[in-house]
Amino acid sequence: MLSAFVPGLLLGLSLIVAIGAQNAFVLRQGLRGEHVLAVCLTCALSDAVLILAGVGGFAQAGAWVPWLETAIRYAGAAFLLVYGLRSFRAAVRSGGALTPAAAVPAGLGATLLTCLALTWLNPHVYLDTVVLVGSVSTQFAAGKHAFALGAMTASFLFFFSLGYGARLLRPVFARPGAWRVLDVGIGVVMCTIAATLVV
């Protein structure tokens, strides 16, 4: 079980820590202390649903179309490699820090609608959770559920750590160097997983 859970956890963390609109929103809510539990839970549960769809869907699709698994595996490896190289490039070119935009405090309903829109209307989230996690899960036929659990655990760990740890992280990530280290780490993990998919 651990042999599938750990790769799922690492892949999930690698995909989710990239700076994007959703993470910036969670960070901002955490820094402001507004609806943090609801926002973190919404993001994590949304990821869990998408991951389950990816793992379950690719298992069935692979049975119907035998060559699909191989095609998706190589496409996933190529995507991971590009993603990893992009992270390395971001580490080299990074010149600023992430600063959440100031906003007028919103009610819980408006906050959750924004959170859901940033999650479900972002095409990239489907590539990460449904396509990529789903395709990589086919490498763990006996432990695909453990792999999915690892990826879902990564989402819960990350979102709740980001939301509730935002105030502690603010001084650290005010420095561009911290984002460079993070980007290099993402690049290493992405390229390593891409290599294991091909090999």
PDB file of C-alpha atoms in Angstrom, residues 18-150:
ATOM      1  CA  ALA A  18       2.468  25.493  -8.082  1.00  0.00           C
ATOM      2  CA  ILE A  19       1.460  29.134  -7.671  1.00  0.00           C
ATOM      3  CA  GLY A  20      -1.896  29.749  -9.278  1.00  0.00           C
ATOM      4  CA  ALA A  21      -5.173  31.585  -8.837  1.00  0.00           C
ATOM      5  CA  GLN A  22      -6.665  28.995  -6.482  1.00  0.00           C
ATOM      6  CA  ASN A  23      -3.624  28.844  -4.213  1.00  0.00           C
ATOM      7  CA  ALA A  24      -3.308  32.627  -4.167  1.00  0.00           C
ATOM      8  CA  PHE A  25      -6.970  32.816  -3.121  1.00  0.00           C
ATOM      9  CA  VAL A  26      -6.488  30.292  -0.297  1.00  0.00           C
ATOM     10  CA  LEU A  27      -3.351  32.128   0.803  1.00  0.00           C
ATOM     11  CA  ARG A  28      -5.180  35.449   0.819  1.00  0.00           C
ATOM     12  CA  GLN A  29      -8.069  34.020   2.833  1.00  0.00           C
ATOM     13  CA  GLY A  30      -5.583  32.554   5.298  1.00  0.00           C
ATOM     14  CA  LEU A  31      -3.691  35.811   5.650  1.00  0.00           C
ATOM     15  CA  ARG A  32      -6.952  37.660   6.273  1.00  0.00           C
ATOM     16  CA  GLY A  33      -8.416  34.924   8.501  1.00  0.00           C
ATOM     17  CA  GLU A  34     -11.696  34.833   6.551  1.00  0.00           C
ATOM     18  CA  HIS A  35     -13.684  31.594   6.079  1.00  0.00           C
ATOM     19  CA  VAL A  36     -10.455  29.576   6.143  1.00  0.00           C
ATOM     20  CA  LEU A  37     -12.033  26.226   7.113  1.00  0.00           C
ATOM     21  CA  ALA A  38     -14.765  26.465   4.458  1.00  0.00           C
ATOM     22  CA  VAL A  39     -12.326  27.482   1.718  1.00  0.00           C
ATOM     23  CA  CYS A  40      -9.763  24.779   2.529  1.00  0.00           C
ATOM     24  CA  LEU A  41     -12.445  22.101   2.781  1.00  0.00           C
ATOM     25  CA  THR A  42     -14.052  23.156  -0.514  1.00  0.00           C
ATOM     26  CA  CYS A  43     -10.734  23.012  -2.371  1.00  0.00           C
ATOM     27  CA  ALA A  44      -9.680  19.672  -0.857  1.00  0.00           C
ATOM     28  CA  LEU A  45     -13.047  17.964  -1.409  1.00  0.00           C
ATOM     29  CA  SER A  46     -13.194  19.238  -4.998  1.00  0.00           C
ATOM     30  CA  ASP A  47      -9.767  17.747  -5.646  1.00  0.00           C
ATOM     31  CA  ALA A  48     -10.841  14.453  -4.058  1.00  0.00           C
ATOM     32  CA  VAL A  49     -13.876  14.196  -6.371  1.00  0.00           C
ATOM     33  CA  LEU A  50     -11.746  14.958  -9.446  1.00  0.00           C
ATOM     34  CA  ILE A  51      -9.026  12.497  -8.408  1.00  0.00           C
ATOM     35  CA  LEU A  52     -11.574   9.720  -7.890  1.00  0.00           C
ATOM     36  CA  ALA A  53     -13.060  10.483 -11.303  1.00  0.00           C
ATOM     37  CA  GLY A  54      -9.624  10.314 -12.892  1.00  0.00           C
ATOM     38  CA  VAL A  55      -8.563   7.072 -11.216  1.00  0.00           C
ATOM     39  CA  GLY A  56     -11.904   5.340 -11.781  1.00  0.00           C
ATOM     40  CA  GLY A  57     -12.357   6.622 -15.317  1.00  0.00           C
ATOM     41  CA  PHE A  58      -8.927   5.704 -16.550  1.00  0.00           C
ATOM     42  CA  ALA A  59      -9.199   2.191 -15.168  1.00  0.00           C
ATOM     43  CA  GLN A  60     -12.415   1.594 -17.134  1.00  0.00           C
ATOM     44  CA  ALA A  61     -11.203   3.376 -20.264  1.00  0.00           C
ATOM     45  CA  GLY A  62      -8.015   1.306 -20.202  1.00  0.00           C
ATOM     46  CA  ALA A  63     -10.054  -1.887 -20.272  1.00  0.00           C
ATOM     47  CA  TRP A  64     -12.046  -0.684 -23.290  1.00  0.00           C
ATOM     48  CA  VAL A  65      -9.101   0.739 -25.257  1.00  0.00           C
ATOM     49  CA  PRO A  66      -5.912  -1.280 -24.547  1.00  0.00           C
ATOM     50  CA  TRP A  67      -3.474   1.211 -26.153  1.00  0.00           C
ATOM     51  CA  LEU A  68      -4.912   4.160 -24.219  1.00  0.00           C
ATOM     52  CA  GLU A  69      -2.842   3.435 -21.094  1.00  0.00           C
ATOM     53  CA  THR A  70       0.454   3.557 -22.983  1.00  0.00           C
ATOM     54  CA  ALA A  71      -0.509   6.684 -24.907  1.00  0.00           C
ATOM     55  CA  ILE A  72      -1.640   8.481 -21.764  1.00  0.00           C
ATOM     56  CA  ARG A  73       1.448   7.348 -19.854  1.00  0.00           C
ATOM     57  CA  TYR A  74       3.788   8.910 -22.421  1.00  0.00           C
ATOM     58  CA  ALA A  75       1.616  12.006 -22.727  1.00  0.00           C
ATOM     59  CA  GLY A  76       1.642  12.303 -18.940  1.00  0.00           C
ATOM     60  CA  ALA A  77       5.430  11.928 -18.880  1.00  0.00           C
ATOM     61  CA  ALA A  78       5.785  14.660 -21.505  1.00  0.00           C
ATOM     62  CA  PHE A  79       3.446  16.938 -19.571  1.00  0.00           C
ATOM     63  CA  LEU A  80       5.367  16.350 -16.333  1.00  0.00           C
ATOM     64  CA  LEU A  81       8.684  17.022 -18.045  1.00  0.00           C
ATOM     65  CA  VAL A  82       7.436  20.307 -19.512  1.00  0.00           C
ATOM     66  CA  TYR A  83       5.889  21.242 -16.166  1.00  0.00           C
ATOM     67  CA  GLY A  84       9.158  20.443 -14.377  1.00  0.00           C
ATOM     68  CA  LEU A  85      11.251  22.438 -16.847  1.00  0.00           C
ATOM     69  CA  ARG A  86       8.828  25.329 -16.493  1.00  0.00           C
ATOM     70  CA  SER A  87       9.362  25.223 -12.731  1.00  0.00           C
ATOM     71  CA  PHE A  88      13.140  25.355 -13.222  1.00  0.00           C
ATOM     72  CA  ARG A  89      12.707  28.326 -15.566  1.00  0.00           C
ATOM     73  CA  ALA A  90      10.478  30.060 -13.024  1.00  0.00           C
ATOM     74  CA  ALA A  91      13.173  29.531 -10.388  1.00  0.00           C
ATOM     75  CA  VAL A  92      15.766  31.205 -12.620  1.00  0.00           C
ATOM     76  CA  ARG A  93      13.556  34.088 -13.752  1.00  0.00           C
ATOM     77  CA  SER A  94      11.725  34.734 -10.478  1.00  0.00           C
ATOM     78  CA  GLY A  95      12.192  38.289  -9.345  1.00  0.00           C
ATOM     79  CA  GLY A  96       9.268  38.891  -7.029  1.00  0.00           C
ATOM     80  CA  ALA A  97       7.190  37.439  -4.256  1.00  0.00           C
ATOM     81  CA  LEU A  98       3.565  36.411  -4.150  1.00  0.00           C
ATOM     82  CA  THR A  99       1.481  39.187  -2.653  1.00  0.00           C
ATOM     83  CA  PRO A 100      -2.223  38.445  -2.277  1.00  0.00           C
ATOM     84  CA  ALA A 101      -4.376  41.281  -3.554  1.00  0.00           C
ATOM     85  CA  ALA A 102      -6.269  43.293  -1.009  1.00  0.00           C
ATOM     86  CA  ALA A 103     -10.023  42.909  -1.234  1.00  0.00           C
ATOM     87  CA  VAL A 104     -13.159  43.980   0.580  1.00  0.00           C
ATOM     88  CA  PRO A 105     -14.237  41.214   3.023  1.00  0.00           C
ATOM     89  CA  ALA A 106     -16.890  39.011   1.417  1.00  0.00           C
ATOM     90  CA  GLY A 107     -19.605  36.858   2.963  1.00  0.00           C
ATOM     91  CA  LEU A 108     -19.347  33.066   3.171  1.00  0.00           C
ATOM     92  CA  GLY A 109     -21.585  32.474   0.138  1.00  0.00           C
ATOM     93  CA  ALA A 110     -19.671  34.825  -2.143  1.00  0.00           C
ATOM     94  CA  THR A 111     -16.371  33.441  -0.876  1.00  0.00           C
ATOM     95  CA  LEU A 112     -17.371  29.840  -1.606  1.00  0.00           C
ATOM     96  CA  LEU A 113     -18.694  30.755  -5.056  1.00  0.00           C
ATOM     97  CA  THR A 114     -15.352  32.363  -5.862  1.00  0.00           C
ATOM     98  CA  CYS A 115     -13.518  29.326  -4.528  1.00  0.00           C
ATOM     99  CA  LEU A 116     -15.655  26.913  -6.587  1.00  0.00           C
ATOM    100  CA  ALA A 117     -15.190  29.017  -9.729  1.00  0.00           C
ATOM    101  CA  LEU A 118     -11.404  29.105  -9.283  1.00  0.00           C
ATOM    102  CA  THR A 119     -11.451  25.325  -8.868  1.00  0.00           C
ATOM    103  CA  TRP A 120     -14.024  23.998 -11.337  1.00  0.00           C
ATOM    104  CA  LEU A 121     -13.692  26.581 -14.107  1.00  0.00           C
ATOM    105  CA  ASN A 122      -9.923  26.174 -14.346  1.00  0.00           C
ATOM    106  CA  PRO A 123      -9.012  23.794 -17.210  1.00  0.00           C
ATOM    107  CA  HIS A 124      -5.640  23.156 -15.597  1.00  0.00           C
ATOM    108  CA  VAL A 125      -7.241  21.430 -12.600  1.00  0.00           C
ATOM    109  CA  TYR A 126      -8.699  18.777 -14.920  1.00  0.00           C
ATOM    110  CA  LEU A 127      -5.303  18.162 -16.511  1.00  0.00           C
ATOM    111  CA  ASP A 128      -3.715  17.753 -13.076  1.00  0.00           C
ATOM    112  CA  THR A 129      -6.329  15.669 -11.271  1.00  0.00           C
ATOM    113  CA  VAL A 130      -8.356  13.794 -13.869  1.00  0.00           C
ATOM    114  CA  VAL A 131      -5.862  13.344 -16.708  1.00  0.00           C
ATOM    115  CA  LEU A 132      -2.464  13.292 -15.035  1.00  0.00           C
ATOM    116  CA  VAL A 133      -3.285  11.621 -11.716  1.00  0.00           C
ATOM    117  CA  GLY A 134      -5.661   9.277 -13.530  1.00  0.00           C
ATOM    118  CA  SER A 135      -3.041   8.252 -16.084  1.00  0.00           C
ATOM    119  CA  VAL A 136      -0.273   7.753 -13.511  1.00  0.00           C
ATOM    120  CA  SER A 137      -2.634   5.665 -11.347  1.00  0.00           C
ATOM    121  CA  THR A 138      -2.738   3.011 -14.078  1.00  0.00           C
ATOM    122  CA  GLN A 139       0.843   2.117 -13.109  1.00  0.00           C
ATOM    123  CA  PHE A 140      -0.449   0.918  -9.736  1.00  0.00           C
ATOM    124  CA  ALA A 141      -3.099  -1.585 -10.777  1.00  0.00           C
ATOM    125  CA  ALA A 142      -3.242  -3.364  -7.411  1.00  0.00           C
ATOM    126  CA  GLY A 143      -2.806  -0.189  -5.391  1.00  0.00           C
ATOM    127  CA  LYS A 144      -4.660   2.422  -7.405  1.00  0.00           C
ATOM    128  CA  HIS A 145      -6.923   3.214  -4.450  1.00  0.00           C
ATOM    129  CA  ALA A 146      -3.885   3.792  -2.239  1.00  0.00           C
ATOM    130  CA  PHE A 147      -2.396   5.996  -4.973  1.00  0.00           C
ATOM    131  CA  ALA A 148      -5.630   8.008  -5.137  1.00  0.00           C
ATOM    132  CA  LEU A 149      -5.702   8.258  -1.342  1.00  0.00           C
ATOM    133  CA  GLY A 150      -2.136   9.583  -1.409  1.00  0.00           C
TER     134      GLY A 150
END
